[in-house]
């Protein structure tokens, strides 16, 4: 009986070790997960929405493929929607069944070129393709706008990848339990091979022997049938203790994020990031300085309006007529306080 139990423990232990190693190697989950969308919609703009960018809280890798040059611009979702306006565009949303979901919205065949707009936190120009590492620039909802000048079809072949959860906590538990079970089975097999043999029959016993006064009836005192059951119970208790020990080695499950994270997303956010504001002020200062030198009010309109435009236009006219008046005060681009 003990030998059968020992063999069973050894076989089960080796199988558990093999399964644990397999979970770490052959059956290990992939290191990354990807979802793609590919379409030839012909729309002048493509919008990658927050649902696609938020597939992993720690950021995703975005790969865009195109036939020529294109622009990738990052902006707040409301700003991107406002820029798109009535233009036809492709929307790429979240992931479902391992693929990104997308759709085309009909509209005008051409759109404004988004290159150089003050709305974007960042923008990059690429040729044929780009691999972009996405992380939220700041709290709030963000989108990516793809365009090829606003006149050519925007890229609509997008792949989003993010790290996969490759943890296999049960692999270590199986290896520990299997190794200890195999050792326990081997020890039990060695013990079962050293069972003391019952004494030879003597006078007064069946078969011609005789029992000595005070000697218990049955097999020798060194072994009793009940010891097999005791060893079985001991083996079961040892395996239970091994399971508990291996279970304590499993990593604790991460606590689910509380409602505070969702509450943080409900607040109001600055219209411009500090980097945006600095870039805009630099552009305004340089543009106004160039227009002041040319004394051409028509060229001011892309950066100056209202009373400032009226004042500078009047200054240009007076100075053009040889009037004695100082040049306008330059726009100070910084420091921004």
XYZ file of C-alpha atoms in Angstrom:
337
model
C 0.000 0.000 0.000
C 2.756 2.438 0.971
C 4.685 1.675 -2.191
C 1.661 2.528 -4.333
C 1.228 5.823 -2.514
C 4.942 6.581 -2.945
C 4.804 5.909 -6.680
C 1.700 8.076 -7.022
C 3.382 10.953 -5.175
C 6.502 10.745 -7.348
C 4.522 10.663 -10.603
C 2.192 13.491 -9.531
C 5.135 15.564 -8.321
C 7.049 15.194 -11.577
C 3.949 16.089 -13.584
C 3.430 19.211 -11.458
C 7.062 20.266 -11.990
C 6.740 19.759 -15.753
C 3.506 21.784 -15.829
C 5.104 24.583 -13.800
C 8.092 24.787 -16.136
C 5.740 24.695 -19.136
C 3.785 27.671 -17.799
C 7.055 29.607 -17.677
C 8.247 28.587 -21.156
C 6.048 26.800 -23.704
C 2.696 28.101 -22.455
C 3.951 31.506 -21.299
C 1.714 34.394 -22.464
C 3.082 36.776 -25.141
C 5.035 39.780 -23.909
C 2.947 42.287 -25.892
C -0.641 42.573 -27.091
C -1.566 44.377 -30.311
C -4.737 45.605 -31.961
C -4.907 47.031 -35.480
C -7.202 48.950 -37.785
C -6.663 49.221 -41.513
C -8.902 50.927 -44.029
C -8.749 53.003 -47.189
C -11.453 55.530 -46.353
C -9.977 58.416 -48.331
C -10.916 60.933 -45.622
C -8.552 63.927 -45.181
C -8.330 63.479 -41.398
C -7.985 60.535 -39.011
C -8.694 60.810 -35.283
C -7.371 58.269 -32.752
C -9.696 58.628 -29.780
C -8.922 58.288 -26.036
C -10.456 54.798 -25.948
C -7.661 53.514 -28.202
C -4.936 55.484 -26.433
C -6.064 54.289 -22.990
C -5.884 50.551 -23.603
C -3.004 50.428 -21.128
C -2.772 52.858 -18.187
C 1.026 53.024 -18.500
C 0.971 54.016 -22.166
C 0.855 52.312 -25.553
C 3.028 52.128 -28.661
C 1.370 53.446 -31.802
C 2.479 52.490 -35.292
C 1.089 54.411 -38.268
C 1.711 53.406 -41.873
C 1.105 55.676 -44.867
C 1.977 56.119 -48.544
C 3.683 59.478 -48.133
C 4.311 62.353 -45.736
C 1.821 63.045 -42.980
C 1.444 64.911 -39.709
C 0.781 63.419 -36.265
C -0.568 66.038 -33.836
C -1.491 65.582 -30.160
C -4.213 67.737 -28.653
C -7.109 67.751 -26.248
C -10.055 65.781 -27.584
C -12.358 68.822 -27.707
C -9.761 70.788 -29.664
C -9.308 67.947 -32.132
C -13.062 67.670 -32.646
C -13.304 71.416 -33.179
C -10.532 71.311 -35.764
C -12.135 68.434 -37.656
C -15.451 70.278 -37.840
C -17.484 69.368 -40.934
C -14.617 67.611 -42.725
C -14.848 63.946 -43.579
C -12.762 61.915 -41.171
C -11.964 58.456 -39.888
C -12.428 57.729 -36.184
C -10.420 54.940 -34.525
C -11.857 54.004 -31.155
C -11.351 51.177 -28.664
C -10.428 47.523 -29.010
C -12.869 44.649 -29.464
C -12.075 40.999 -30.183
C -8.400 41.837 -30.646
C -8.933 44.586 -33.249
C -9.296 48.352 -33.138
C -12.737 49.632 -34.050
C -13.030 52.375 -36.652
C -15.561 54.133 -38.835
C -15.739 56.906 -41.435
C -17.821 60.032 -41.002
C -18.802 61.668 -44.272
C -18.286 65.380 -44.805
C -16.230 67.861 -46.765
C -13.521 66.343 -48.961
C -10.851 68.767 -47.721
C -9.841 70.111 -44.319
C -7.596 72.803 -42.928
C -3.953 71.781 -42.655
C -3.342 71.254 -38.905
C 0.425 71.797 -39.168
C 1.671 74.560 -36.883
C -1.571 75.107 -35.000
C -1.325 76.491 -31.453
C -3.798 73.833 -30.313
C -1.339 70.964 -30.384
C 0.802 69.967 -27.446
C 3.185 68.318 -29.876
C 3.335 67.410 -33.538
C 5.606 65.280 -35.680
C 6.038 64.920 -39.415
C 6.777 61.483 -40.819
C 7.242 59.864 -44.212
C 5.644 56.462 -44.912
C 5.352 55.549 -41.248
C 6.044 56.376 -37.631
C 6.312 54.549 -34.314
C 5.101 56.776 -31.513
C 5.230 56.104 -27.760
C 2.031 57.445 -26.212
C 1.625 58.631 -22.634
C -0.946 61.160 -21.462
C 0.635 64.636 -21.573
C -1.522 65.714 -18.619
C -4.820 64.803 -16.942
C -7.865 64.947 -19.175
C -8.889 63.439 -22.497
C -6.412 63.531 -25.374
C -6.608 62.502 -29.018
C -4.225 62.128 -31.944
C -4.949 63.792 -35.285
C -3.437 62.411 -38.501
C -3.433 64.471 -41.690
C -1.631 64.709 -45.024
C -1.993 68.446 -45.573
C -5.778 68.344 -45.393
C -6.090 67.667 -49.111
C -4.738 64.120 -49.439
C -6.223 61.052 -47.708
C -4.988 60.784 -44.129
C -3.331 57.566 -42.912
C -5.804 55.023 -41.578
C -3.513 52.026 -40.955
C -2.889 52.077 -37.213
C -1.577 49.459 -34.775
C -1.640 49.911 -31.003
C 0.579 47.687 -28.819
C 1.027 47.480 -25.073
C 2.823 45.188 -22.572
C 0.966 42.030 -21.663
C 0.601 40.601 -18.171
C 3.141 37.768 -18.322
C 2.968 36.834 -14.658
C 2.412 33.103 -14.017
C 2.042 32.833 -10.226
C 0.869 29.202 -10.305
C 4.009 28.109 -12.147
C 6.181 28.615 -9.057
C 3.572 26.960 -6.838
C 3.414 23.908 -9.090
C 7.188 23.582 -9.177
C 7.474 23.819 -5.376
C 4.589 21.452 -4.679
C 5.744 18.986 -7.345
C 9.350 18.888 -6.164
C 8.412 18.392 -2.519
C 5.787 15.780 -3.394
C 8.348 13.826 -5.420
C 10.840 13.976 -2.532
C 8.148 12.863 -0.080
C 7.187 9.981 -2.364
C 10.804 8.893 -2.678
C 11.239 8.956 1.106
C 8.049 6.986 1.583
C 9.252 4.387 -0.942
C 12.536 3.962 0.946
C 10.692 3.526 4.254
C 8.329 0.956 2.761
C 11.293 -1.188 1.689
C 12.560 -1.538 5.294
C 9.431 -3.119 6.873
C 10.461 -5.627 9.608
C 9.525 -9.225 8.820
C 7.172 -11.025 11.259
C 8.912 -13.577 13.566
C 9.065 -17.262 12.705
C 6.214 -19.396 14.111
C 6.946 -21.078 17.423
C 5.295 -23.704 19.613
C 1.790 -22.964 20.715
C 1.014 -20.890 17.630
C -0.836 -22.003 14.549
C 1.570 -24.006 12.437
C 3.376 -25.539 15.445
C 4.555 -22.420 17.336
C 3.710 -21.259 20.855
C 3.030 -17.683 21.958
C 5.148 -16.394 24.809
C 3.219 -15.182 27.823
C 2.488 -11.414 27.584
C 3.312 -11.226 23.881
C 0.522 -9.581 21.859
C -1.275 -11.760 19.406
C -0.790 -11.107 15.671
C 2.245 -9.777 13.833
C 5.397 -8.579 15.573
C 5.246 -5.496 17.749
C 7.545 -3.662 15.315
C 4.788 -3.424 12.708
C 1.039 -3.275 12.753
C -1.444 -2.923 9.868
C -2.618 0.384 11.328
C 0.758 1.942 10.615
C -0.014 2.020 6.860
C -3.090 4.159 7.500
C -1.044 6.398 9.796
C 1.583 6.976 7.170
C -1.111 7.738 4.585
C -2.576 10.370 6.902
C 0.910 11.787 7.477
C 1.521 12.044 3.725
C -1.823 13.792 3.186
C -1.086 16.249 5.994
C 2.377 16.916 4.573
C 0.960 17.633 1.123
C -1.601 19.993 2.626
C 1.176 21.839 4.442
C 3.154 22.034 1.185
C 0.149 23.483 -0.609
C -0.228 26.132 2.080
C 3.464 26.975 1.901
C 3.393 27.250 -1.870
C 0.238 29.345 -1.706
C 1.992 31.828 0.543
C 4.629 32.242 -2.179
C 2.051 33.449 -4.684
C 2.125 37.211 -5.265
C -0.705 39.130 -3.695
C -3.252 40.499 -6.098
C -2.935 44.212 -6.717
C -5.663 46.240 -5.143
C -8.219 47.519 -7.577
C -7.988 51.246 -8.210
C -10.433 53.224 -6.153
C -12.962 55.736 -7.228
C -10.451 58.527 -6.645
C -8.830 57.946 -10.044
C -12.133 58.498 -11.804
C -12.818 61.538 -9.692
C -9.470 63.062 -10.676
C -10.524 62.915 -14.315
C -13.644 64.979 -13.668
C -11.874 68.255 -12.852
C -11.112 71.242 -15.043
C -7.744 71.501 -16.762
C -5.681 74.361 -18.229
C -6.390 75.192 -21.856
C -2.657 75.354 -22.620
C 0.251 73.398 -21.283
C 3.293 75.473 -20.172
C 5.285 74.303 -23.170
C 2.456 75.276 -25.510
C 2.175 78.755 -24.014
C 5.916 79.383 -24.290
C 5.943 78.222 -27.917
C 2.944 80.406 -28.791
C 4.422 83.494 -27.152
C 7.693 82.974 -29.011
C 5.795 82.674 -32.296
C 3.729 85.807 -31.558
C 6.808 87.835 -30.611
C 8.736 86.816 -33.722
C 5.761 87.376 -36.068
C 4.903 90.827 -34.694
C 8.540 91.930 -34.782
C 8.788 90.938 -38.450
C 5.527 92.794 -39.269
C 6.699 95.903 -37.417
C 9.835 95.960 -39.563
C 7.822 95.572 -42.774
C 5.177 98.118 -41.637
C 2.512 95.969 -43.289
C -0.710 95.716 -41.231
C -2.171 93.033 -43.522
C 0.485 90.572 -42.396
C -0.387 91.201 -38.746
C -3.790 89.563 -38.912
C -2.539 86.024 -38.307
C -1.240 87.019 -34.833
C -2.774 90.418 -33.962
C -6.379 91.574 -33.708
C -8.636 94.041 -31.883
C -7.180 97.250 -30.357
C -3.611 95.980 -30.840
C -4.178 95.662 -34.592
C -5.802 99.109 -34.763
C -2.938 100.752 -32.854
C -0.190 99.144 -34.919
C -1.954 99.842 -38.216
C -2.236 103.543 -37.299
C 1.414 103.605 -36.254
C 2.480 102.162 -39.594
C 0.483 104.801 -41.512
C 1.932 107.680 -39.517
C 5.483 106.434 -39.904
C 4.963 105.784 -43.602
C 3.952 109.479 -43.945
C 7.185 110.572 -42.261
C 5.352 111.395 -39.051
C 7.350 111.813 -35.883
C 6.215 108.828 -33.861
C 8.039 106.019 -32.125
C 7.804 102.457 -33.324
C 5.339 100.213 -31.439
C 6.554 98.522 -28.299
C 7.765 95.005 -29.175
C 5.795 92.066 -27.849
C 7.652 90.466 -24.971
C 7.559 86.711 -25.419
C 8.917 85.958 -21.975
C 9.349 85.230 -19.259
C 5.849 83.811 -19.016
C 4.516 84.194 -15.450
